Coordinates of C-alpha atoms in Angstrom, one line a residue:
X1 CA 3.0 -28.1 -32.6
X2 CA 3.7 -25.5 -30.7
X3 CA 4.0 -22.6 -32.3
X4 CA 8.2 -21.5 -31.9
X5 CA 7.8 -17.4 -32.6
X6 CA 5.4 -17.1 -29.3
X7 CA 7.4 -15.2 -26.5
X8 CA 7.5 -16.7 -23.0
X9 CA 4.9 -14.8 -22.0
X10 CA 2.8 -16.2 -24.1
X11 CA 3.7 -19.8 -23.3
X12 CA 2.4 -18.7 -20.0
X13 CA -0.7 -17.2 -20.5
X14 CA -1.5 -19.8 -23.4
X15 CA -0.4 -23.0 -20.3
X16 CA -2.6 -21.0 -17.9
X17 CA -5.6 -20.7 -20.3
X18 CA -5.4 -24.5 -20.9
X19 CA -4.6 -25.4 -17.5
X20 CA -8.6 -26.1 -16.5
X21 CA -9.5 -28.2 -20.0
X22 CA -6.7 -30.0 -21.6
X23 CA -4.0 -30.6 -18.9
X24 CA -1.5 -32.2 -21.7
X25 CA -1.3 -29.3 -23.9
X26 CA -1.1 -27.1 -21.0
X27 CA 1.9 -29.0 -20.1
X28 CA 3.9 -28.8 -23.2
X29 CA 3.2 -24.7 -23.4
X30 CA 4.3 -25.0 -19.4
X31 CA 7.6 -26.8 -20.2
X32 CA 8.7 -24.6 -23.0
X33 CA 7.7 -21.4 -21.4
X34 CA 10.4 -23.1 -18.4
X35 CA 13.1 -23.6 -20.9
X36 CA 12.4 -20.0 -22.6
X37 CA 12.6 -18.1 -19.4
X38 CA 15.9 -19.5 -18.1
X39 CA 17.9 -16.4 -16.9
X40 CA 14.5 -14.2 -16.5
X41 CA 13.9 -14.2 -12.9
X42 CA 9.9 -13.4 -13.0
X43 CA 9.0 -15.2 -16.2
X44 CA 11.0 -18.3 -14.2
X45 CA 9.1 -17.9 -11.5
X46 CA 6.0 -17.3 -13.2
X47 CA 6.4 -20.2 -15.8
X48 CA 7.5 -22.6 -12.6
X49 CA 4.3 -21.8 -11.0
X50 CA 2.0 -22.7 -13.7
X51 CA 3.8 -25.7 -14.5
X52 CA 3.6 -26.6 -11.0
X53 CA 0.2 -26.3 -11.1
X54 CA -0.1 -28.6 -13.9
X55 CA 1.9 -31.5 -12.7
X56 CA -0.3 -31.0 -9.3
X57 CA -3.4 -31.6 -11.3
X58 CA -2.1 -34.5 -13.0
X59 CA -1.1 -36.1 -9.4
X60 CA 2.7 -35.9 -10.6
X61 CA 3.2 -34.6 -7.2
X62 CA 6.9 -34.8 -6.6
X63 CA 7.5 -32.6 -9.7
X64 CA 5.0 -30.4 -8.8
X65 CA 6.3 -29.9 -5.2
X66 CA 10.1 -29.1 -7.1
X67 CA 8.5 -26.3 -9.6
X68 CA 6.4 -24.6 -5.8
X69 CA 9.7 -24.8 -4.1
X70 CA 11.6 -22.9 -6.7
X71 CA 9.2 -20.9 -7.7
X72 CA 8.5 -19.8 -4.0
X73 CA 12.0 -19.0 -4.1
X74 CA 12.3 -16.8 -7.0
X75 CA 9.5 -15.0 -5.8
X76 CA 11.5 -14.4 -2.6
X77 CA 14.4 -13.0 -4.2
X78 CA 11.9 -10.4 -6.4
X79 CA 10.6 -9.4 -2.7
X80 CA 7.4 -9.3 -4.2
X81 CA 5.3 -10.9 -0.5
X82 CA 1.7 -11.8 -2.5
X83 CA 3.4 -14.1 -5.1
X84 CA 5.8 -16.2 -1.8
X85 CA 1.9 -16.0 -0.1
X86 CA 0.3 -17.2 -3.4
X87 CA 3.0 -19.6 -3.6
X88 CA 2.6 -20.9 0.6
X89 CA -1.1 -21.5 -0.9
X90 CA 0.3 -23.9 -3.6
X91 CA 2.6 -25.5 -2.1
X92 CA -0.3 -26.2 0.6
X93 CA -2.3 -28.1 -2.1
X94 CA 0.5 -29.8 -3.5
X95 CA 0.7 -31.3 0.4
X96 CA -3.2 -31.7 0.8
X97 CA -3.0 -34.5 -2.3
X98 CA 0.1 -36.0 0.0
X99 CA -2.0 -36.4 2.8
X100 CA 0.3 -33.8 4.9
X101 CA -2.7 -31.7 6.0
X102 CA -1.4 -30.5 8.9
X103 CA 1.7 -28.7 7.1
X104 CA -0.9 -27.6 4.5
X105 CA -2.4 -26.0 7.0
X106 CA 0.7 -24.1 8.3
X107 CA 1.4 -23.0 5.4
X108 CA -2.6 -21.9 4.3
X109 CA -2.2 -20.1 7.6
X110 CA 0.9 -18.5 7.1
X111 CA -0.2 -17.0 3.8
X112 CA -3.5 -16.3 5.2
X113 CA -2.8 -12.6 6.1
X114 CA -0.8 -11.7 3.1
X115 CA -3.6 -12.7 0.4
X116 CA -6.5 -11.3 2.9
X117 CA -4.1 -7.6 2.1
X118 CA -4.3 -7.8 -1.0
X119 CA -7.0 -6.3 -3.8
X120 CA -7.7 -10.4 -4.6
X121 CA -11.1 -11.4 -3.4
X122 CA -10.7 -14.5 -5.3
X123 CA -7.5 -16.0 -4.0
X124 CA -8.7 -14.9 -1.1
X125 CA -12.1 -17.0 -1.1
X126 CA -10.1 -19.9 -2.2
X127 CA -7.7 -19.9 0.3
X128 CA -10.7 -20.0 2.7
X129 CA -11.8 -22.7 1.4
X130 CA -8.4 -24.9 1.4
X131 CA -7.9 -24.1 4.7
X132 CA -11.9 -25.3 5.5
X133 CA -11.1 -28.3 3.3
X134 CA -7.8 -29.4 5.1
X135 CA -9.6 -29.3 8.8
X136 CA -12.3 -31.4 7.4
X137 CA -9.7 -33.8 6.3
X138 CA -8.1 -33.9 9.7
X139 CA -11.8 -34.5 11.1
X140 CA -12.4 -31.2 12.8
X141 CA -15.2 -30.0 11.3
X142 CA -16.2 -26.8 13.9
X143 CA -12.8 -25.5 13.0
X144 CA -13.7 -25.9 9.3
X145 CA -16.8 -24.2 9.3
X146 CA -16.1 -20.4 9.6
X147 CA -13.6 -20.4 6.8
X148 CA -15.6 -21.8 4.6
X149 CA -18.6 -19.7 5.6
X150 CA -16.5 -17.1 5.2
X151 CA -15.2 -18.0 1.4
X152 CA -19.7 -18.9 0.5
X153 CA -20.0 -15.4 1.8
X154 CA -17.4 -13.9 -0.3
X155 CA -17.7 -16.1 -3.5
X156 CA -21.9 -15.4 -3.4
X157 CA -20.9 -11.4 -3.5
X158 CA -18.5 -11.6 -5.8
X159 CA -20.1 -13.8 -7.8
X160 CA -17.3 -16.8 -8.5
X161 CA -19.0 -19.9 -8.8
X162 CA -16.7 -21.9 -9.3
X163 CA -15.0 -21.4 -5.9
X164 CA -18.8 -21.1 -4.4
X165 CA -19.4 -24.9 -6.0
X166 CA -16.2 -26.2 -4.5
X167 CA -16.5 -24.6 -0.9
X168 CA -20.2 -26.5 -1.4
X169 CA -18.2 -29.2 -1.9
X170 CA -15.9 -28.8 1.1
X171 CA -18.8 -28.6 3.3
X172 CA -20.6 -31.3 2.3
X173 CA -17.7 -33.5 3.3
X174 CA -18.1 -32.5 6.8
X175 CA -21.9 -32.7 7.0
X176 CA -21.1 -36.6 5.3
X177 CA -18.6 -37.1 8.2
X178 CA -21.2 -36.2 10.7
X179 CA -23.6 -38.2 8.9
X180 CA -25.5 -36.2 6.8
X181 CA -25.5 -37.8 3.9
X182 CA -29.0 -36.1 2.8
X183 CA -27.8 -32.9 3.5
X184 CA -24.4 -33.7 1.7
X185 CA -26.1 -34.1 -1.4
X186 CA -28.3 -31.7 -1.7
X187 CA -25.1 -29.2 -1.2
X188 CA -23.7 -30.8 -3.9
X189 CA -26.5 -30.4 -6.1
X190 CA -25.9 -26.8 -6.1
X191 CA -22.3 -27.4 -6.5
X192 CA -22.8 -28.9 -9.6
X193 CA -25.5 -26.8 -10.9
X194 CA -23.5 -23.8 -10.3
X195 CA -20.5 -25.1 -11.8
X196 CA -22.6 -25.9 -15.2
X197 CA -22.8 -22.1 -15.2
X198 CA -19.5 -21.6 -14.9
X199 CA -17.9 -20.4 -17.9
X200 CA -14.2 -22.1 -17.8
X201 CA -15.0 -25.9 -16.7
X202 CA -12.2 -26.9 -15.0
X203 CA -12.5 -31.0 -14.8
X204 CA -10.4 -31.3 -12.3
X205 CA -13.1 -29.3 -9.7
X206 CA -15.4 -31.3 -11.8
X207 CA -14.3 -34.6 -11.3
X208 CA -13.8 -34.3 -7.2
X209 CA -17.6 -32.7 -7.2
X210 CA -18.5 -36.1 -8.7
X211 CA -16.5 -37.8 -6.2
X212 CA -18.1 -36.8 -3.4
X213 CA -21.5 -36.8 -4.6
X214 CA -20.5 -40.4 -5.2
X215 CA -19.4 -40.8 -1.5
X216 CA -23.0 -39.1 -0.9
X217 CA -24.6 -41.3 -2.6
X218 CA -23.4 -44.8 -1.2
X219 CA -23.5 -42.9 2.5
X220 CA -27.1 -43.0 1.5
X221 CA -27.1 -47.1 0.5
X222 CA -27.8 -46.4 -3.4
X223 CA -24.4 -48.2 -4.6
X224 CA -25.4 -48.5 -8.1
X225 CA -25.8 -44.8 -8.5
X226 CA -22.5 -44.3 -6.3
X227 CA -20.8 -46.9 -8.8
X228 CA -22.3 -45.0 -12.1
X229 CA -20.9 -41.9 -10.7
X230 CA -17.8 -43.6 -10.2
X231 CA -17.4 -44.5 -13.6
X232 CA -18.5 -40.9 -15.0
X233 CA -15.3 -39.6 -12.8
X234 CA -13.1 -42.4 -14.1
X235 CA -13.8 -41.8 -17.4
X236 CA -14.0 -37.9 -17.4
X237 CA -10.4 -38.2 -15.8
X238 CA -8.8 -40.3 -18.0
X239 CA -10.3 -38.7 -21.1
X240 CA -8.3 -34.8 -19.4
X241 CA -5.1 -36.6 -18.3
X242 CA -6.4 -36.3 -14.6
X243 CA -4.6 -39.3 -12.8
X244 CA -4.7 -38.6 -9.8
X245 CA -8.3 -38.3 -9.8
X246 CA -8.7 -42.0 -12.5
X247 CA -7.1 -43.5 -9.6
X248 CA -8.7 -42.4 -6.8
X249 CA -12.1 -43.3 -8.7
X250 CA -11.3 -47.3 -9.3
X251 CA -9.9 -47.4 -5.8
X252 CA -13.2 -45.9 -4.2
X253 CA -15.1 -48.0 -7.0
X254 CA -13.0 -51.0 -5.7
X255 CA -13.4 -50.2 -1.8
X256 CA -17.2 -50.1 -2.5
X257 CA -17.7 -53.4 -4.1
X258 CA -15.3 -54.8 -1.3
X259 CA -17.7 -53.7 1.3
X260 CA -20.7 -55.3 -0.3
X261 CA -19.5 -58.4 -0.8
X262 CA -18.5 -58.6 -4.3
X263 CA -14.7 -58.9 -4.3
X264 CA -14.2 -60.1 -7.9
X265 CA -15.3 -57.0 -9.3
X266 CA -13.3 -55.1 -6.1
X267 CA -10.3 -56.5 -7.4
X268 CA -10.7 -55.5 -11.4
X269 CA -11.0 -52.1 -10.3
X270 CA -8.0 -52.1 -8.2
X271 CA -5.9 -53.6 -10.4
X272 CA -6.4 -50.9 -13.0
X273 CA -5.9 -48.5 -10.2
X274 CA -2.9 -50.3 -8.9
X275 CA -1.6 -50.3 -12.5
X276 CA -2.4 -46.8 -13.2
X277 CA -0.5 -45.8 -10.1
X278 CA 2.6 -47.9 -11.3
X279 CA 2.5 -46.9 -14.4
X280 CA 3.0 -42.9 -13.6
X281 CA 4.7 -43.4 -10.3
X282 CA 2.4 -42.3 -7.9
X283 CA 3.2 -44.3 -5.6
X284 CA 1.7 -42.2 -2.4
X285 CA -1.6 -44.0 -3.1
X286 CA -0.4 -47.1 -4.2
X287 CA -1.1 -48.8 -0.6
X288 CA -4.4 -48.0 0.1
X289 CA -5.4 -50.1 -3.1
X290 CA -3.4 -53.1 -1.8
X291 CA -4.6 -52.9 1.6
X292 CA -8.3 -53.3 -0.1
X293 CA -6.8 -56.1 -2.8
X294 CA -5.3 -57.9 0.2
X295 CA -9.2 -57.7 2.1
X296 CA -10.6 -59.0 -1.2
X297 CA -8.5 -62.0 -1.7
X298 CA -8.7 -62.8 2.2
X299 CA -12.3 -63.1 1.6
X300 CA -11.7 -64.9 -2.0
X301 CA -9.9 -67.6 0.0
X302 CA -6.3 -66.6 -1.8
X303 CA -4.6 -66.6 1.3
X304 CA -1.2 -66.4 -0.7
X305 CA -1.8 -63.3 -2.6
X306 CA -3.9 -61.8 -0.1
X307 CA -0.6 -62.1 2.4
X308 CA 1.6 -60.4 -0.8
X309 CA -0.9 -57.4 -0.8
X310 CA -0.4 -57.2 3.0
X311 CA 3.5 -56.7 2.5
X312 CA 3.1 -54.7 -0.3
X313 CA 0.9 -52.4 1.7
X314 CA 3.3 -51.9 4.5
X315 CA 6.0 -51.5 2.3
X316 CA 4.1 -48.8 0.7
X317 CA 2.9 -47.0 3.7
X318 CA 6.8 -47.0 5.1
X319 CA 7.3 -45.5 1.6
X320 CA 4.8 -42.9 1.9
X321 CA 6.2 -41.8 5.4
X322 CA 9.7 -41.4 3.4
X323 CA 8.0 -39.3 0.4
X324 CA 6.5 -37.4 3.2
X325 CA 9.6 -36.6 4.9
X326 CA 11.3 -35.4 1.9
X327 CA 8.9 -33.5 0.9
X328 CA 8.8 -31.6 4.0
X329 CA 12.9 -31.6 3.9
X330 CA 12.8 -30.0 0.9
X331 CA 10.3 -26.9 2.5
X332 CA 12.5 -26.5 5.8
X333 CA 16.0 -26.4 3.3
X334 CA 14.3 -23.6 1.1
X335 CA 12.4 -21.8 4.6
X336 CA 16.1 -21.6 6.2
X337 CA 18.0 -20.1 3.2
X338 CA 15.1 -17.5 2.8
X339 CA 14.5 -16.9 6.4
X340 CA 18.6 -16.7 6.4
X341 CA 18.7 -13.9 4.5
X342 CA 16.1 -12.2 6.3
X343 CA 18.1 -12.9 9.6
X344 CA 15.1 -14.6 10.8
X345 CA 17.1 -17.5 12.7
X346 CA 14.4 -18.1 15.3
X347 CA 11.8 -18.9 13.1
X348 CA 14.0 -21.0 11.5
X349 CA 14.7 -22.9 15.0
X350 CA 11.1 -23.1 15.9
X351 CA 10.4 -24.9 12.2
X352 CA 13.4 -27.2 12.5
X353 CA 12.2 -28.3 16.1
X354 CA 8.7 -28.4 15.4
X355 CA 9.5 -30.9 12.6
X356 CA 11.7 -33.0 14.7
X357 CA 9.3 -33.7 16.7
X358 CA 6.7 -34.4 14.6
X359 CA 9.5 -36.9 12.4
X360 CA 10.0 -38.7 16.2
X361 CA 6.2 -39.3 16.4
X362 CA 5.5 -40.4 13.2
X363 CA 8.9 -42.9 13.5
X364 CA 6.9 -43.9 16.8
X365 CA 3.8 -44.1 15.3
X366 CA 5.4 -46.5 12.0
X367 CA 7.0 -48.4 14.7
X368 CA 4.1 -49.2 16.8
X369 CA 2.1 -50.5 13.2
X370 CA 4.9 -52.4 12.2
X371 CA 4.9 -54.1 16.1
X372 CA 1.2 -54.4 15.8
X373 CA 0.8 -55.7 12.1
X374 CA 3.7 -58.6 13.3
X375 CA 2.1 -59.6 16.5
X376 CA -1.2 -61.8 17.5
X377 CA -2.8 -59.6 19.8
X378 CA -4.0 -62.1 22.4
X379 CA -0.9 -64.3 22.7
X380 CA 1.9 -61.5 22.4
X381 CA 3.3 -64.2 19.7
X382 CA 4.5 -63.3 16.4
X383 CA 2.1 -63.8 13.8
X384 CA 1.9 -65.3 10.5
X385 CA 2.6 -62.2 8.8
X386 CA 6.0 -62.1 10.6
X387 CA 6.6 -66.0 10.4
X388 CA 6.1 -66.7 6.6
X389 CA 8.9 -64.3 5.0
X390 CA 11.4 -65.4 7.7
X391 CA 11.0 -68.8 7.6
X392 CA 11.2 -68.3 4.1
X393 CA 14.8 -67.1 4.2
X394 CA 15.3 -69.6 6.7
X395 CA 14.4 -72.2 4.3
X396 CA 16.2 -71.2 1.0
X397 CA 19.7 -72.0 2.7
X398 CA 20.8 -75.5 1.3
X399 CA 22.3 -78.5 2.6
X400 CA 20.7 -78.3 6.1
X401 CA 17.8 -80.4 8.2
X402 CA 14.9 -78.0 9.0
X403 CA 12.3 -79.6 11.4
X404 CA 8.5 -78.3 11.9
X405 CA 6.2 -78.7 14.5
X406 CA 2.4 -77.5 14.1
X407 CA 0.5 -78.4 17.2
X408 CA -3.0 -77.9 18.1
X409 CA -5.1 -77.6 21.0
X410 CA -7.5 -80.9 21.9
X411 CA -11.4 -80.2 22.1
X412 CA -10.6 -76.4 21.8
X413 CA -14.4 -75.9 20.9
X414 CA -15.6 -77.5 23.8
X415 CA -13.2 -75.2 25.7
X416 CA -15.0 -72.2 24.7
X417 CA -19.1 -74.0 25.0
X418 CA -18.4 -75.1 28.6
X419 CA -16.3 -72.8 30.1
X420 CA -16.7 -69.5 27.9
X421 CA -14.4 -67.6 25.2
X422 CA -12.2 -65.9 28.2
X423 CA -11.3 -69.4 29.3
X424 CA -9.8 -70.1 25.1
X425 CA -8.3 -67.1 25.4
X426 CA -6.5 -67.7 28.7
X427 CA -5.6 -71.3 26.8
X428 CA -4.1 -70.2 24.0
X429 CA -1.9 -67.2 25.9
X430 CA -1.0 -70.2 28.3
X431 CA 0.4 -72.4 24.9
X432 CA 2.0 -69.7 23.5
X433 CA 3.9 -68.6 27.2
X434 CA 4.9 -72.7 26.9
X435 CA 5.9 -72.5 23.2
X436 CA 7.7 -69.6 23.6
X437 CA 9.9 -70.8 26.9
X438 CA 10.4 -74.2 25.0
X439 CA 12.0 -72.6 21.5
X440 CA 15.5 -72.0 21.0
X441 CA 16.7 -68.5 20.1
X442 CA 17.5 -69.8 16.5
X443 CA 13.9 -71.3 15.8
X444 CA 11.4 -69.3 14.7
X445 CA 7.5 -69.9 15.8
X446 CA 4.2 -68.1 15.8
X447 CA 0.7 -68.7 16.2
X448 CA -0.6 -69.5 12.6
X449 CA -4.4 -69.0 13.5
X450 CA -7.2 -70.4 15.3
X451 CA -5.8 -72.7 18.2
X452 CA -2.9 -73.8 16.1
X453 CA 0.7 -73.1 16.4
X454 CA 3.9 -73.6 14.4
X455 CA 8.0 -74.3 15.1
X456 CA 10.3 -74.2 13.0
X457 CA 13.7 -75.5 14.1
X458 CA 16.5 -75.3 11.8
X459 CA 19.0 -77.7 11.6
X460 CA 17.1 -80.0 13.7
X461 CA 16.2 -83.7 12.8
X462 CA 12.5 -84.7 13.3
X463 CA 13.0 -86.7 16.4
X464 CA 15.1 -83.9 18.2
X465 CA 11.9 -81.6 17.4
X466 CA 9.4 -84.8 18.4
X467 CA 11.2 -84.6 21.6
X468 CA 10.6 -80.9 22.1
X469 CA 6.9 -81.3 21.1
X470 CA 6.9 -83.8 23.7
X471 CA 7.6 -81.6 26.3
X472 CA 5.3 -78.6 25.4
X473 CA 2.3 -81.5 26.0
X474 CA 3.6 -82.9 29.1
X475 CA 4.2 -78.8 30.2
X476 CA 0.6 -77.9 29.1
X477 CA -1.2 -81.2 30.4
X478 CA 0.5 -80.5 33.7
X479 CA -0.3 -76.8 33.7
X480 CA -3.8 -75.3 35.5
X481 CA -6.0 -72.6 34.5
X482 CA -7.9 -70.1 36.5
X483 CA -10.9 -70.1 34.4
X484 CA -10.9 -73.7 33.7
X485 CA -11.2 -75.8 37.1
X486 CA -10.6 -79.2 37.3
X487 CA -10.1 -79.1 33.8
X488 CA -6.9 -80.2 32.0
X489 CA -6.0 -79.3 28.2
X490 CA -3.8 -81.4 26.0
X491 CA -2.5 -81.2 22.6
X492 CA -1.3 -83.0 19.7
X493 CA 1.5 -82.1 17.3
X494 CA 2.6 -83.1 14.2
X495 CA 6.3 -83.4 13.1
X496 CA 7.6 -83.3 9.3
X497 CA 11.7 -82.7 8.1
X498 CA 13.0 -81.7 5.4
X499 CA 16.6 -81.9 4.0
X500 CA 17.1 -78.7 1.5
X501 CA 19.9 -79.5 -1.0
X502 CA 19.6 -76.4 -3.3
X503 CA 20.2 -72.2 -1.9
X504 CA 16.3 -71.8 -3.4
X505 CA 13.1 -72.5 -3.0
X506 CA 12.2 -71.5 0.5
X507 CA 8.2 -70.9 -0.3
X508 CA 7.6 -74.6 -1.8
X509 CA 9.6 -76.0 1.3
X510 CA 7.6 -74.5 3.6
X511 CA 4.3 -75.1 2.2
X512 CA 6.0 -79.0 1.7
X513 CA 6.6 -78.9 5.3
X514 CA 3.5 -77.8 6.9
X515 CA 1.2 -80.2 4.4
X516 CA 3.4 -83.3 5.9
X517 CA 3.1 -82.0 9.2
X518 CA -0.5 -81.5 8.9
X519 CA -1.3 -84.6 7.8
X520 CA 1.3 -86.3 10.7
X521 CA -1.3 -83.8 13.3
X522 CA -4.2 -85.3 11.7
X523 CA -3.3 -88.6 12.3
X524 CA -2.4 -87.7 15.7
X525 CA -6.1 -86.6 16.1
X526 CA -7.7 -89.7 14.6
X527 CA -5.2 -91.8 16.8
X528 CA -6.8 -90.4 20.3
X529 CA -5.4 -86.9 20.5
X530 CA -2.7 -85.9 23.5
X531 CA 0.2 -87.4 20.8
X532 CA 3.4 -86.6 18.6
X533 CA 2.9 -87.7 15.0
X534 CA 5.9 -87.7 12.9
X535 CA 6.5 -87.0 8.4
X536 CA 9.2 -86.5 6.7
X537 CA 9.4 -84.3 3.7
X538 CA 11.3 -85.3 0.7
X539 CA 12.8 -82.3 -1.8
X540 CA 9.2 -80.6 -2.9
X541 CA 6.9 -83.8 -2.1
X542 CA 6.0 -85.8 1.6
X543 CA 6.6 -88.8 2.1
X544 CA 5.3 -89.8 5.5
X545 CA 6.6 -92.5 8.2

């Protein structure tokens, strides 16, 4: 309870005190401090800024990016130029957990000679060492080095350790992306040791030191002292009300085991993280653990919830990008009514521009994955990513025929042993050019994997689609290939219908459909290949002719 005769300047000092040990109660003096200052210009500002701060360390990071911005503001309108640079510094960190570390860095860099002014060798130092940090994110290491040689210079005269342990830290992640895994740890041995001398633990500099002495450790091939670390973090997070950093300790727990081989395990650690993130609504990190569920149950055999993880982590990455966007939207909106007032319009124009271009390259950028993750590479056909939520919907419209076709190339494997993978390749390309030419522009097709291809024709009775299937053999048997001379490929093709009588139910159609026209290809294999087998599919079950 908190105690209700404390001024608002208490509040404040009292969150700030517990900012670095007990991030709850740190929270609740924050939020009252807020509500206590309203009208108060630089208690608001002040109180904003811890509570900011909080929310930040938590990983709430759209809140904390709201209490920055205003702050920032207030602190614009007092004209006092070290609190708006303190604030540029914040705001930074609050886009370095976003993943936007190029407009951290503007922003480091912008505050840069504002704090270096001032009588604050600490801020200073740290602000060294965010703007090292954030290079070493983006992968450019030799521009990360001099500031945070600069900030271990400063912090070792000075004498902060805690700032020395953490720019130990930052360089230790570049030395691990060079390779340096040795050298990695044995900076963050003294990171650690100098932060046990510290005399405010903050566990939130704690936990990331464990994190990457963890990433040192399985750079190094010693995954059970990687994964013990792991779980130190997980649990020193959780038992502080550090998120942010829970999550980001199953998920590299989770990534870990994927890469050696034991998926089961993977996958209970990302599903805790996965529900963690849910749970609080961080959802910026939320598709990085289904990317690495959807690799697990690939490799599990779950093709079905493997393919859900898939979506889910597209969806999530668009949603990132749209996080991302705001959360720059709402910088430019408060930059232009400060830099307003100042009657700095040009900056203004240079920021606005700068940003559209960088909105019309990521667009490009989101486009070109989305292209990519829908496409087979060799054939230029859609995929099965593409194919399985459209025909889907295609599917779940009632009283109509739908017709299948899942063909498959004849003695594909002696293809490749005599005449060499290039020759497959220019095969299957020379299917999918046929299939293509041959489907309507309602039906939908793809290349479902391996030599095997799929077409689904809506309504369209089996032997309308038989007929079509017909052709693509004759047009393939007839065609030549460069790197196959002499040599003629066929195919054979299986053909199931289905008559859908209900507006539901497009999944169990579709898997109905291609087990009937499986088994009609399969008999057109054991029959002598170079054939049209037809099924029929009745409701949810086959029932084969």
């Amino acid at each position: 309870m908190i105690d209700p005769l404390l001024s608002t300047e208490d509040l404040i000092q009292r969150a700030n005190a517990l900012r670095l040990n007990d991030l709850l109660q740190a929270q609740q003096y924050a939020e009252q401090a807020v509500a206590r200052a309203e009208g108060q210009v630089l208690l608001l500002a002040q109180a904003l800024q811890i509570r900011g701060r909080i929310y930040s360390a938590r990983g709430l990071l759209g809140q904390a990016l709201e209490d920055a911005l205003a702050a920032r503001q207030l602190f614009g309108q007092l004209g006092d130029p070290f609190s708006v640079a303190i604030q540029d510094a914040l705001i930074g960190n609050v886009y370095v957990h976003e993943g936007l570390f190029t407009d951290a860095l503007t922003l480091y860099l912008q505050a840069l000679p504002h704090i270096e002014q001032s009588q604050s060798s600490e801020w200073y130092a740290r602000l060294l060492n965010n703007l090292g940090y954030a290079y070493v994110q983006i992968k450019m290491a030799d521009k990360a080095a001099p500031f945070i040689e600069r900030c271990v210079a400063l912090a070792r005269q000075n004498g902060h350790n805690h700032t020395l342990a953490m720019a130990l830290d930052s360089l230790a992640r570049a030395y691990m992306q060079q390779g340096k895994f040795a050298e990695a740890r044995q900076l963050l041995g003294e990171a650690l040791f100098l932060f046990s001398a510290t005399d405010t633990k903050g566990y939130e500099s704690l936990c990331e030191l464990y994190l990457s002495y963890a990433s040192s450790e399985a750079g190094l091939g010693n995954l059970p002292e990687a994964l013990r670390l792991l779980d130190k973090v997980q649990a020193l997070a959780r038992e502080h009300g550090r998120l942010r950093q829970e999550a980001d300790a199953l998920y590299r727990a989770g990534a870990l085991y994927r890469q050696h081989g034991r998926c089961e395990a993977a996958l209970g650690k990302l599903m805790q993280a996965l529900a963690l993130l849910s749970l609080h609504d961080m959802r910026s990190a939320l598709h990085e653990c289904d990317y690495e569920a959807a690799m697990c149950y690939q490799a599990l055999g779950d093709y079905q919830l493997a393919f859900e993880h898939f979506q889910r982590f597209h969806q999530g990455r668009e949603r990132v990008f749209t996080q991302q966007f705001e959360a720059r939207m709402k910088h430019v909106e408060l930059m232009f009514r400060l830099h307003q007032a100042e009657r700095e319009r040009e900056y203004y124009r240079e920021t606005s521009n700068n940003l559209a271009r960088e909105v019309e390259r990521r667009s490009a950028r989101l486009q070109a994955a989305e292209q990519q993750a829908n496409t087979d590479m060799l054939t230029g056909l859609p995929n099965r990513h593409h194919f399985w939520p459209r025909a889907d919907a295609m599917l779940g419209v009632g009283a109509r025929w739908s017709s299948l076709v899942l063909v498959d190339a004849d003695h594909f494997k002696r293809v490749n042993d005599t005449f060499g993978h290039l020759a497959g390749d220019q095969v299957l390309r020379g299917i999918g050019e046929l299939l293509a030419a041959l489907a309507r522009p309602q039906d939908l097709y793809c290349r479902f994997g391996g030599e095997e291809f799929v077409l689904l024709l809506p309504d369209t009775r089996a032997a309308e689609a038989a007929l079509l299937a017909e052709q693509l053999l004759q047009q393939l048997a007839a065609s030549s290939f460069s790197l196959l001379p002499g040599h003629q490929v066929t195919l054979s093709a299986g053909v199931a219908e289905l008559y859908a009588e209900g507006a539901s139910g497009g999944k169990q159609r579709l898997r109905a459909l291609l087990g009937a026209a499986d088994q009609a290809l399969y008999r057109a294999k054991d029959g002598g290949r170079r054939q049209v087998c037809l099924a029929s599919v009745q409701g949810a079950g086959t029932a084969q002719t």
